[in-house]
JSON list of C-alpha atoms in Angstrom, two decimals:
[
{"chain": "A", "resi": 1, "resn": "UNK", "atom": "CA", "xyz": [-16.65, 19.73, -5.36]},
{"chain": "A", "resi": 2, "resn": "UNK", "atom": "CA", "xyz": [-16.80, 16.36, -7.54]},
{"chain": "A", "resi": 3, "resn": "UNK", "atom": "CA", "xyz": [-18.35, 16.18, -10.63]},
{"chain": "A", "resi": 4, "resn": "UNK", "atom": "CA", "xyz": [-18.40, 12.96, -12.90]},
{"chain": "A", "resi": 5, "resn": "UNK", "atom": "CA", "xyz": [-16.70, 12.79, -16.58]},
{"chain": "A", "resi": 6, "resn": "UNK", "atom": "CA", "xyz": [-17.43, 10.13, -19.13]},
{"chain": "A", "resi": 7, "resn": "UNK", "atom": "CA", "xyz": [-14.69, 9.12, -21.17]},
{"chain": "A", "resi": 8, "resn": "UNK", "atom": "CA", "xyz": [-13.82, 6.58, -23.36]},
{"chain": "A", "resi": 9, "resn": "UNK", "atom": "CA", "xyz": [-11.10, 4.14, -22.87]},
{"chain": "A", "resi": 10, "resn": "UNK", "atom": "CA", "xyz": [-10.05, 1.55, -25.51]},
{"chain": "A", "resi": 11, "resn": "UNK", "atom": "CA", "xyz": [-7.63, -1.35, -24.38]},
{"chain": "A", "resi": 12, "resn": "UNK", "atom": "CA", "xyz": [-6.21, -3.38, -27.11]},
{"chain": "A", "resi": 13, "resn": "UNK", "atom": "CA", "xyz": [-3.50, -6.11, -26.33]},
{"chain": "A", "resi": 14, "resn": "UNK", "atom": "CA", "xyz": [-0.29, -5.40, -27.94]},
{"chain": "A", "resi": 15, "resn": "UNK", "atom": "CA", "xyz": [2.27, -8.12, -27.95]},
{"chain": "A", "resi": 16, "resn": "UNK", "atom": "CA", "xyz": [2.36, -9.63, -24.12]},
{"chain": "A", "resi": 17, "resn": "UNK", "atom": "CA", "xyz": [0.91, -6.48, -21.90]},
{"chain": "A", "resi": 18, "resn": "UNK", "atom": "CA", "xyz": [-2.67, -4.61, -22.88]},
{"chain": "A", "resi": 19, "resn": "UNK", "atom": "CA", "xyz": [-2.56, -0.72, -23.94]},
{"chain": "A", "resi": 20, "resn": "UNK", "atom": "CA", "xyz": [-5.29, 1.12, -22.51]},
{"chain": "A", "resi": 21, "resn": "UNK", "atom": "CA", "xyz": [-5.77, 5.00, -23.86]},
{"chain": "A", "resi": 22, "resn": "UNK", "atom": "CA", "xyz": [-8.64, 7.68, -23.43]},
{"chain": "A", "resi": 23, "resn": "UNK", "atom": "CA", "xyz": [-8.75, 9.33, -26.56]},
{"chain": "A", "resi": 24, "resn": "UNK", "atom": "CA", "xyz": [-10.21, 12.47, -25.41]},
{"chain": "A", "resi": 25, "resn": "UNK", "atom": "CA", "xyz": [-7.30, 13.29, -23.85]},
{"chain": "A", "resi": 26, "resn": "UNK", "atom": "CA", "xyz": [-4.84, 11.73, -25.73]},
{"chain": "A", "resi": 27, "resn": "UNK", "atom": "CA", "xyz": [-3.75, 9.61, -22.22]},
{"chain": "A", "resi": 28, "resn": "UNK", "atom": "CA", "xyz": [-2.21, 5.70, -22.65]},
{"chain": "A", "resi": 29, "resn": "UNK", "atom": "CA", "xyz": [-1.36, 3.17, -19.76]},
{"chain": "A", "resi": 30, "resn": "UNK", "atom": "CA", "xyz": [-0.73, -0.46, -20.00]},
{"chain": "A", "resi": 31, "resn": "UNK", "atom": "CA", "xyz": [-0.61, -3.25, -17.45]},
{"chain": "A", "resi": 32, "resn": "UNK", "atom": "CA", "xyz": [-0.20, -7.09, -18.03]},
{"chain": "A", "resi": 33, "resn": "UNK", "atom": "CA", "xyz": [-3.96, -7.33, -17.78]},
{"chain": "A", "resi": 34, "resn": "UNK", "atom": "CA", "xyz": [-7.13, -5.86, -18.97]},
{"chain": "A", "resi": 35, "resn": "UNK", "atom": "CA", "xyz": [-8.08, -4.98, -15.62]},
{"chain": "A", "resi": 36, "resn": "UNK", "atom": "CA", "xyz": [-4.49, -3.45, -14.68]},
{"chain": "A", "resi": 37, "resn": "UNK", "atom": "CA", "xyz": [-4.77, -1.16, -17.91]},
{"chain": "A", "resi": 38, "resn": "UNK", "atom": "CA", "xyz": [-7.95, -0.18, -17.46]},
{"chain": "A", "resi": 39, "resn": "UNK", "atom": "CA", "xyz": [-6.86, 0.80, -13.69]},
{"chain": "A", "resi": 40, "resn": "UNK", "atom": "CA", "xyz": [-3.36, 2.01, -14.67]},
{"chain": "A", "resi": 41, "resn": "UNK", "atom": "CA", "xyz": [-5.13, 4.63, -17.07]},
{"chain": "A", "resi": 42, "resn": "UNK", "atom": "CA", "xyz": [-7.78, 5.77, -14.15]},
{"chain": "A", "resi": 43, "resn": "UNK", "atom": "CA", "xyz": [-4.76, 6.50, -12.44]},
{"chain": "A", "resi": 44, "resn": "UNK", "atom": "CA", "xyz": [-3.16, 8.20, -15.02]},
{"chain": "A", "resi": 45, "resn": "UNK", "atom": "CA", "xyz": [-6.66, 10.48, -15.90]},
{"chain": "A", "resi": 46, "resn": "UNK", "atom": "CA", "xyz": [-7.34, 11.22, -12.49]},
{"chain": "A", "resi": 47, "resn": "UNK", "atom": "CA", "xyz": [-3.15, 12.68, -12.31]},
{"chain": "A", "resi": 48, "resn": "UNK", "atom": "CA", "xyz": [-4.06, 14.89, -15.30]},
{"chain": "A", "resi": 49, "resn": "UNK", "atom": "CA", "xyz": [-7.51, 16.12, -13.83]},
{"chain": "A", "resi": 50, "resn": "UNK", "atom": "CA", "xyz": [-5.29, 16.90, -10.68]},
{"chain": "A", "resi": 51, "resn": "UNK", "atom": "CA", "xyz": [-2.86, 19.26, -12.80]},
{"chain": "A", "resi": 52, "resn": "UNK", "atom": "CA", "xyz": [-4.92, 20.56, -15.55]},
{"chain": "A", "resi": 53, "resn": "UNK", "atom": "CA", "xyz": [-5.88, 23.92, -15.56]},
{"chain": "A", "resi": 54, "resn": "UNK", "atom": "CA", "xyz": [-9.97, 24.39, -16.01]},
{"chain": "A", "resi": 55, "resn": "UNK", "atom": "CA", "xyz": [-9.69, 25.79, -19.77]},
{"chain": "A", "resi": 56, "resn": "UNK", "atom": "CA", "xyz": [-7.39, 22.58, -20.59]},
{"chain": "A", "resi": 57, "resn": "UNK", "atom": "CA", "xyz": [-10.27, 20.18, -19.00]},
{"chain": "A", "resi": 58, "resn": "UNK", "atom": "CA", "xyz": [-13.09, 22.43, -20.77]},
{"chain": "A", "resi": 59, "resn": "UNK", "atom": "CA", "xyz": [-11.45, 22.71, -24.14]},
{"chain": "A", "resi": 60, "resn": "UNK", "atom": "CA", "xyz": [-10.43, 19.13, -24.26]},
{"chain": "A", "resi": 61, "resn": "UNK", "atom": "CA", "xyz": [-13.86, 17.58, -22.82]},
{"chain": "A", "resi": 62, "resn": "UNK", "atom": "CA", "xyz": [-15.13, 19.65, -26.10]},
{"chain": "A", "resi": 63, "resn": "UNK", "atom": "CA", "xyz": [-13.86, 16.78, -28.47]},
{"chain": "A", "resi": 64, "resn": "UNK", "atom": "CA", "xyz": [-16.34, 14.87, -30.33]},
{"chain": "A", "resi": 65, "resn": "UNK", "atom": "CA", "xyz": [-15.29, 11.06, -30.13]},
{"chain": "A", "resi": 66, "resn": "UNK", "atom": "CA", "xyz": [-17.63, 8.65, -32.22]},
{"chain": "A", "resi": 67, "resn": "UNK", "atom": "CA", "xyz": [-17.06, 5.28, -31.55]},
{"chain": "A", "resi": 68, "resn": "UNK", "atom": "CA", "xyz": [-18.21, 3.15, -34.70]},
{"chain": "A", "resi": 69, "resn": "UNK", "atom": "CA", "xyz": [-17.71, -0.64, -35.86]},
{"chain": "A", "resi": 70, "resn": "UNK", "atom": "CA", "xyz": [-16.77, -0.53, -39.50]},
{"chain": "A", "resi": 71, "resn": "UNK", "atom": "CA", "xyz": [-17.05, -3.20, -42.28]},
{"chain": "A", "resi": 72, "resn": "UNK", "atom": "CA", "xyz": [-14.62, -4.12, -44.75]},
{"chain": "A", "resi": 73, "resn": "UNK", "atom": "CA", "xyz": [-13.75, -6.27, -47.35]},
{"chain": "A", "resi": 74, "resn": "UNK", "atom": "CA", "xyz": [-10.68, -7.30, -47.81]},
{"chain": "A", "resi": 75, "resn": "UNK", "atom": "CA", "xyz": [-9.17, -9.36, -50.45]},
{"chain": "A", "resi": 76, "resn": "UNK", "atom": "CA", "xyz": [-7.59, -12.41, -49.70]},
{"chain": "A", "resi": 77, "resn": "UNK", "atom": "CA", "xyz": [-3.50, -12.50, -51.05]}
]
């Protein structure tokens, strides 16, 4: 049986490669493009859906993630 999970990935370049983590689960990759993080940590999620037991995937599914732009001012130095 499949069933389909959102998640949340953020990729943020860091140095010369891109980082790419899910922070529901607390799962990086990174790959010398956006497009190779973003399918480096697919790969990686879909290898920890393959091993995790069902009370891991229920209790860490659970988390509330809120994903919010924030504003602010800095002063100038």
């Amino acid at each position: 049986m499949s069933r389909i999970v959102h998640l949340t990935a953020v990729i943020a370049r860091e140095d010369d490669v891109y980082v790419a983590s899910c922070p529901q689960l607390s799962i990086a990759s990174d790959g010398d493009t956006v497009d190779e993080a973003r399918a480096m940590l697919i790969d990686a999620l879909q290898g920890w859906f393959d091993i995790a037991s069902e009370t891991e995937i229920r209790e860490s599914l659970a988390a509330e993630i809120i994903v919010e732009p924030l504003d602010l001012v800095v002063e100038d130095r």
